[in-house]
mmCIF file of C-alpha atoms in Angstrom:
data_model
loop_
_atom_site.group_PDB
_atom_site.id
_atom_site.type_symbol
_atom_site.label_atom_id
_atom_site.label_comp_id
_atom_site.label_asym_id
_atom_site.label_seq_id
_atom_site.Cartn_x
_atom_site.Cartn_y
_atom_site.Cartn_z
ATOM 1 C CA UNK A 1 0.000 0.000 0.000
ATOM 2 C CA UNK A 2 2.684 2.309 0.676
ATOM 3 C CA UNK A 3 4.770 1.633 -2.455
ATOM 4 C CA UNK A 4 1.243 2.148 -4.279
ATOM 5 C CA UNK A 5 1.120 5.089 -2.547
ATOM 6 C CA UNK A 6 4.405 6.686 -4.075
ATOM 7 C CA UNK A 7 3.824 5.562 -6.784
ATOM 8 C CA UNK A 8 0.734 8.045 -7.391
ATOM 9 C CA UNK A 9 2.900 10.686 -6.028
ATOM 10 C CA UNK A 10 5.755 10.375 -8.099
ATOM 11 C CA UNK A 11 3.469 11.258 -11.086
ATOM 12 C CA UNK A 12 2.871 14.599 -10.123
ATOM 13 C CA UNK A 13 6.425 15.197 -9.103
ATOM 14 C CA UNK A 14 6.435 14.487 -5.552
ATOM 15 C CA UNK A 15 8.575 12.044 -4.983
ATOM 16 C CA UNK A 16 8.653 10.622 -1.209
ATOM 17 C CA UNK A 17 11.023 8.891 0.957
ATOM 18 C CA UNK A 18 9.748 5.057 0.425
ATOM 19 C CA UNK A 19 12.091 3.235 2.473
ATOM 20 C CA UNK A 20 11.913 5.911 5.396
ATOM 21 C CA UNK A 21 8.217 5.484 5.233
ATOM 22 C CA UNK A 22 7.841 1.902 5.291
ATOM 23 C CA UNK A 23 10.097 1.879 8.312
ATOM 24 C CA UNK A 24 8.000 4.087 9.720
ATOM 25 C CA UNK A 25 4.710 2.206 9.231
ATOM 26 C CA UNK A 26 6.253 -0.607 10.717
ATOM 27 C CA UNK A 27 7.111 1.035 13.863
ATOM 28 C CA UNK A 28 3.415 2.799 13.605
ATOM 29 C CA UNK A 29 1.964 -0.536 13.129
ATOM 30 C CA UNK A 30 3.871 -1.745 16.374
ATOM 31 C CA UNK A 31 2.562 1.188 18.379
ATOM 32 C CA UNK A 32 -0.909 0.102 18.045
ATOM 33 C CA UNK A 33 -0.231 -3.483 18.887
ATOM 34 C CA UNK A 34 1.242 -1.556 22.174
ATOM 35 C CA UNK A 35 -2.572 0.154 22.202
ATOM 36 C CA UNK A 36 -0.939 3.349 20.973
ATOM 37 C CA UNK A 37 1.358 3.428 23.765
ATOM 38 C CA UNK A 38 4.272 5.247 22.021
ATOM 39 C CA UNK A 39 2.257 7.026 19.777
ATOM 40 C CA UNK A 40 4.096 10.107 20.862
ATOM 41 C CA UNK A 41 7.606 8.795 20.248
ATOM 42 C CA UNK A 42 6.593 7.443 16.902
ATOM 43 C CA UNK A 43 5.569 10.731 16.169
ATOM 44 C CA UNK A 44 9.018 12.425 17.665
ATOM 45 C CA UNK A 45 11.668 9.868 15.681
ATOM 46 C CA UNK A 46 9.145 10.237 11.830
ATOM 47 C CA UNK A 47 9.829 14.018 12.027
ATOM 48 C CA UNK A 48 13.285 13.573 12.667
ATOM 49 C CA UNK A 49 13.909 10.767 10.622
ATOM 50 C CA UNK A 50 12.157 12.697 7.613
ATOM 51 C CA UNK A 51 14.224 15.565 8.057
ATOM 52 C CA UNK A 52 17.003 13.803 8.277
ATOM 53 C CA UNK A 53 16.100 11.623 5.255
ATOM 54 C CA UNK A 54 15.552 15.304 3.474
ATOM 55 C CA UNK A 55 18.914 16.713 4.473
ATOM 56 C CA UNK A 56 21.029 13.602 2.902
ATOM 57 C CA UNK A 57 19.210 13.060 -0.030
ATOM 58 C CA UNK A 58 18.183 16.483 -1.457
ATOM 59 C CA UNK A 59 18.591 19.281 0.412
ATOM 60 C CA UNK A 60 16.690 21.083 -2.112
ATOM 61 C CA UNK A 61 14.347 23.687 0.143
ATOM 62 C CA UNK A 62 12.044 23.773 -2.749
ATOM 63 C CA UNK A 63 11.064 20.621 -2.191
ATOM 64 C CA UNK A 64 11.519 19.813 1.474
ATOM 65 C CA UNK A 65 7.383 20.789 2.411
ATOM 66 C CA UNK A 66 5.975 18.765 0.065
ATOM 67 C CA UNK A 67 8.255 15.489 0.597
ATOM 68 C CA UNK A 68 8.073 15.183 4.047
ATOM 69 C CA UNK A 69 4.011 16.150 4.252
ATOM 70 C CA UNK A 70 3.348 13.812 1.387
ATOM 71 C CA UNK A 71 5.303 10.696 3.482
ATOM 72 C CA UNK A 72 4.113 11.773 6.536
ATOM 73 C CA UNK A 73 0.128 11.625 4.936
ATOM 74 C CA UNK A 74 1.026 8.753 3.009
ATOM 75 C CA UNK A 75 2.267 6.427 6.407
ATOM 76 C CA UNK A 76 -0.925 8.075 8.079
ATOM 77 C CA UNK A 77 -3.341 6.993 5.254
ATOM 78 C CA UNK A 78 -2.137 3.713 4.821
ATOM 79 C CA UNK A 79 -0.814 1.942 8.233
ATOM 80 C CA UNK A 80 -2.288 4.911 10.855
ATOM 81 C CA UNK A 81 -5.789 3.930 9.494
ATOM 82 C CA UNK A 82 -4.970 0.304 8.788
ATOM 83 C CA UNK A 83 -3.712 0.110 12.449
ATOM 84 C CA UNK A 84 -7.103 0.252 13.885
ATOM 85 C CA UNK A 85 -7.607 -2.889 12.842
ATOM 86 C CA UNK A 86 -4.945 -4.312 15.042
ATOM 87 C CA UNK A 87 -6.972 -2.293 17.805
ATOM 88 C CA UNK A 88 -10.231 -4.123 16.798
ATOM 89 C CA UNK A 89 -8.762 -7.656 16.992
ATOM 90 C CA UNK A 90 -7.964 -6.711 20.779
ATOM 91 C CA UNK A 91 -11.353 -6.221 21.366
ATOM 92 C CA UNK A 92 -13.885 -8.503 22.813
ATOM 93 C CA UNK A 93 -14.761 -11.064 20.063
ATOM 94 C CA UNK A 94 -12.629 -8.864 17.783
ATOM 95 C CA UNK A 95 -11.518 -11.638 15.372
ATOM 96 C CA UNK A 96 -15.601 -11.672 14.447
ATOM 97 C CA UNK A 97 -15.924 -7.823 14.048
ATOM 98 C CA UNK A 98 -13.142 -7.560 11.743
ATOM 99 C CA UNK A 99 -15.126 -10.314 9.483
ATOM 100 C CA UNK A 100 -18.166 -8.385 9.715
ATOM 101 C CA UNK A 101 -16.274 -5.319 8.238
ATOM 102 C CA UNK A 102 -14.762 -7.425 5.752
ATOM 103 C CA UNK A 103 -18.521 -8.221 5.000
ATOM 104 C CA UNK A 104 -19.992 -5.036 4.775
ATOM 105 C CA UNK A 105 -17.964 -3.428 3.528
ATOM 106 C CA UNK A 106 -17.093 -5.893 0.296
ATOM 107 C CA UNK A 107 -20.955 -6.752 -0.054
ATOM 108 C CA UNK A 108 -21.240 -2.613 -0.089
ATOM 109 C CA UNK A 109 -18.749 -2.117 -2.795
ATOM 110 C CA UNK A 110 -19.998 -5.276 -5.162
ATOM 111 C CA UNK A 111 -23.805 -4.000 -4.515
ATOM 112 C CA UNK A 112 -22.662 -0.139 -5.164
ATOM 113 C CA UNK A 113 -20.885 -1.439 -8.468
ATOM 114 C CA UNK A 114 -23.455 -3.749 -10.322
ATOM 115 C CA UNK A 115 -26.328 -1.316 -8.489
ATOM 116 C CA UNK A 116 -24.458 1.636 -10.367
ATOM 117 C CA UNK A 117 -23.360 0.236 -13.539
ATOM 118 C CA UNK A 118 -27.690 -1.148 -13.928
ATOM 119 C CA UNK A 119 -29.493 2.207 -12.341
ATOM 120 C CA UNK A 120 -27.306 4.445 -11.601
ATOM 121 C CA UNK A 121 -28.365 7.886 -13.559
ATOM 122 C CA UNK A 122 -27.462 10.548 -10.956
ATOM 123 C CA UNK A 123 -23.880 11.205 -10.657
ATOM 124 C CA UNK A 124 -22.628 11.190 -6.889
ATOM 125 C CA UNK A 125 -19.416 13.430 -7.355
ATOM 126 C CA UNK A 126 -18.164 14.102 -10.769
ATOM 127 C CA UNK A 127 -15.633 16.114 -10.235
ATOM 128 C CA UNK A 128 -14.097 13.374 -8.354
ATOM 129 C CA UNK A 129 -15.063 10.544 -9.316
ATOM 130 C CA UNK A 130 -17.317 10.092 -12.632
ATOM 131 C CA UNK A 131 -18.456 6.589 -12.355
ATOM 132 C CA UNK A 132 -20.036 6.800 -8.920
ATOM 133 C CA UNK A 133 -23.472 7.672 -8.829
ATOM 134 C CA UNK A 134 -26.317 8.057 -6.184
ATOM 135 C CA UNK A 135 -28.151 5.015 -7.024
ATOM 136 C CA UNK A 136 -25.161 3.169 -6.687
ATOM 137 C CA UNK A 137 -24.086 4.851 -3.430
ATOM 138 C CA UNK A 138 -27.667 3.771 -1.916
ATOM 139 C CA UNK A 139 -27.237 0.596 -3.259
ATOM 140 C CA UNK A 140 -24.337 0.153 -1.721
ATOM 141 C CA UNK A 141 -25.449 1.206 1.565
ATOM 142 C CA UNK A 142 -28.349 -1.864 0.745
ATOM 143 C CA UNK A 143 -25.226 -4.302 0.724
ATOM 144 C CA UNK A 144 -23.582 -2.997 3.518
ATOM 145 C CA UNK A 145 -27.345 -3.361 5.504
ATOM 146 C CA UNK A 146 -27.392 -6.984 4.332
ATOM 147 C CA UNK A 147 -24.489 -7.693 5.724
ATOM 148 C CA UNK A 148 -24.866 -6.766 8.752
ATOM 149 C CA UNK A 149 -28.057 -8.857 8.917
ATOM 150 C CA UNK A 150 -25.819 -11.810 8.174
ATOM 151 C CA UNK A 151 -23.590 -11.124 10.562
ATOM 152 C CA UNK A 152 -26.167 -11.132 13.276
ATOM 153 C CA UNK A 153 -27.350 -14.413 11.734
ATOM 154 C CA UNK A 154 -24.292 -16.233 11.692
ATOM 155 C CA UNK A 155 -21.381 -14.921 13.534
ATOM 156 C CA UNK A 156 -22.677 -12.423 15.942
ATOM 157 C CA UNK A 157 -25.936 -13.826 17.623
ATOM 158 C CA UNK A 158 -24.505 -12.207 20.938
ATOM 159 C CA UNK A 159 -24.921 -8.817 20.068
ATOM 160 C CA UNK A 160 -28.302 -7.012 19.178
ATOM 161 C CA UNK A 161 -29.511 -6.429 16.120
ATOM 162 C CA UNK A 162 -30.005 -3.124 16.624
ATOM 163 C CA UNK A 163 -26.046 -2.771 17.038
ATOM 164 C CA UNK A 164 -24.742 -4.844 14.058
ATOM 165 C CA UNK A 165 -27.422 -2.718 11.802
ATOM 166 C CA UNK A 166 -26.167 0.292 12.823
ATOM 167 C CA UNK A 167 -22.423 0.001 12.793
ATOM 168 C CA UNK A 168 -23.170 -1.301 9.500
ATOM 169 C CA UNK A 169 -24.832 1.349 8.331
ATOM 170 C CA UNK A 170 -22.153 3.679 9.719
ATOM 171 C CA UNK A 171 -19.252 1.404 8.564
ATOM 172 C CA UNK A 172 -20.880 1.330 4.729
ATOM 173 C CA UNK A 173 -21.677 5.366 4.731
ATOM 174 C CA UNK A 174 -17.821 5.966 6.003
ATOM 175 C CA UNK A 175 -16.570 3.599 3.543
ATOM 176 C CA UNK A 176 -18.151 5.088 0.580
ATOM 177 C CA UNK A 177 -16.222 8.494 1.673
ATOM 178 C CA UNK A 178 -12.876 6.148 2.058
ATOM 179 C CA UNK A 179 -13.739 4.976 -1.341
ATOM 180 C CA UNK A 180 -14.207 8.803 -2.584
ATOM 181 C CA UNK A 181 -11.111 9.799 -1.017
ATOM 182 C CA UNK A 182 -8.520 7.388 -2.603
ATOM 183 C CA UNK A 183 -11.124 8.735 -6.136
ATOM 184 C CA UNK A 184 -9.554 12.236 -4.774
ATOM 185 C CA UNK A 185 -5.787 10.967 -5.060
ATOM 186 C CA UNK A 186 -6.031 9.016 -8.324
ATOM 187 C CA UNK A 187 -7.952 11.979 -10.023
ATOM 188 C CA UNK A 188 -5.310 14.316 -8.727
ATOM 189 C CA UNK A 189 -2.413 11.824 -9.687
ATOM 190 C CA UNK A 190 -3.859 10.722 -12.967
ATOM 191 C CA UNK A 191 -4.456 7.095 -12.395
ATOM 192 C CA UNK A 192 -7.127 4.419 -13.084
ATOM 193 C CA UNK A 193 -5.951 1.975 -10.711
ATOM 194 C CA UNK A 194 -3.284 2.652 -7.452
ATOM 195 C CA UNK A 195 -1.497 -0.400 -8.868
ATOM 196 C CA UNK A 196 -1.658 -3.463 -10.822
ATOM 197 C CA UNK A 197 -1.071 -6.216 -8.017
ATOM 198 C CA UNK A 198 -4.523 -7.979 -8.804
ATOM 199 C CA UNK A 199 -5.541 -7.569 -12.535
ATOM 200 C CA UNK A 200 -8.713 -6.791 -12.992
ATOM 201 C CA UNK A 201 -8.936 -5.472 -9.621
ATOM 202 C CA UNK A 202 -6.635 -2.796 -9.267
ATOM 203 C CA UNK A 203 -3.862 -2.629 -6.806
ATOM 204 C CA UNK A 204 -3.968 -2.879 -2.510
ATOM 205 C CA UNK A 205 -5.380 -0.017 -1.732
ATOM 206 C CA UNK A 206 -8.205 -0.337 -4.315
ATOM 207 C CA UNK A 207 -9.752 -3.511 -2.501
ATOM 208 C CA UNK A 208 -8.935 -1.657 0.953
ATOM 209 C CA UNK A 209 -9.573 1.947 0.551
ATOM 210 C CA UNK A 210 -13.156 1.860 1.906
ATOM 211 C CA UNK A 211 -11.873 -0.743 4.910
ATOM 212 C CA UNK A 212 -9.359 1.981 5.754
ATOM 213 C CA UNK A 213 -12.046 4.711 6.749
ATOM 214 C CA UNK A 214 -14.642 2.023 8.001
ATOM 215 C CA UNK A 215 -11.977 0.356 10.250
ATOM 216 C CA UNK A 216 -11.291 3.643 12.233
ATOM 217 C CA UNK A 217 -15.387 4.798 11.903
ATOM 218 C CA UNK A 218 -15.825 1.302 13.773
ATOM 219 C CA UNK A 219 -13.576 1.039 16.395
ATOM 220 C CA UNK A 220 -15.011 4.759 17.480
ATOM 221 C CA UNK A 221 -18.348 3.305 17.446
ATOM 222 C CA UNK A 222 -17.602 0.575 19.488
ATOM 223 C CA UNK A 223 -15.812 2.637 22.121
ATOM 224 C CA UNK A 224 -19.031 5.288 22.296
ATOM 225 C CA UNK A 225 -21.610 2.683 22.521
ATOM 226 C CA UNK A 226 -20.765 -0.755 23.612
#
């Protein structure tokens, strides 16, 4: 996800620090299986080690702002939002709740698609993304409800109904703006796909962009309400 990341960037002549990055979503990723408890330092050694990453590779000033803030939202986007996940395994029956966002949120995005590409007439956003219309979002929203009923049906018969329809709900509304946003950075990049890793299908974040944002929307939920 990261390299896709760069990738995109490097098209529009930002080009970030890849291996300083990935080292720092590791150590990102590490924090939240600590619960976030160096957060803080994580946040300390990424500065420096950007700005020290700047100083020996380029020490062009032109260029300095938009390198580091590109790397910096680039770790954030992909492992600071992905981490939650690692948060939501931690909680009680977490292994389940990260299935039932894998459901929603996959049943959204197949329902939004076909629902689209067969009614949709209305264009959701086309300045950002042309293909998405409002049929298709509410579809999508339909496939994210379903889900959540078979969730409660299957895998989640402890908790009420009234819970796993509403954090789906939630989950599929947030995902569709996860799904918008990564629309946002290929638009401004240029790109059809973030990557070619599955043909057909994209690249990494294009299967995960809506988990990202539903992942995060989720654990929030849980920590309100439950």
């Amino acid at each position: 996800g990261i390299h896709e990341f760069f990738s995109m960037t490097d098209r529009v002549g930002v080009e970030g620090y890849l291996g300083g990055a990935a080292l720092m979503s590791l150590l990102l990723l590490l924090s939240f299986k600590q619960e976030g408890r160096y957060l803080l330092e994580w946040g300390v050694i990424s500065f420096l080690a950007l700005f020290i990453a700047w100083g020996i590779k380029d020490k062009n000033i032109k260029v300095a702002v938009d390198q580091i803030a590109y790397t910096l939202l680039g770790i954030l986007y992909v492992a600071g939002l992905s981490g939650y996940f690692i948060l939501i395994q931690g909680l009680e029956d977490g292994k389940h709740w990260i299935v039932f966002l894998f459901l929603i949120t996959w049943l959204g995005d197949s329902a939004a698609y076909y629902g689209g590409r067969k009614f949709g007439h209305r264009l959701l956003a086309p300045e950002i993304s042309p293909g998405k219309t409002i049929e298709g979002a509410l579809f999508g929203l339909a496939g994210s409800f379903a889900g959540g009923i078979i969730a409660k049906l299957t895998f989640l018969s402890g908790v009420s109904v009234v819970h796993c329809l509403l954090a789906a709900v939630i989950c599929g509304i947030i995902g569709q703006l996860g799904d918008l946003a990564e629309s946002i950075l290929k638009r401004y990049t240029g790109v059809k796909d973030s990557g070619k890793l599955m043909p057909g299908h994209g690249g990494v974040l294009d299967r995960i962009d809506s988990l990202l944002f539903a992942g995060p929307a989720f654990y929030l939920y849980y920590r309100l309400v439950f």
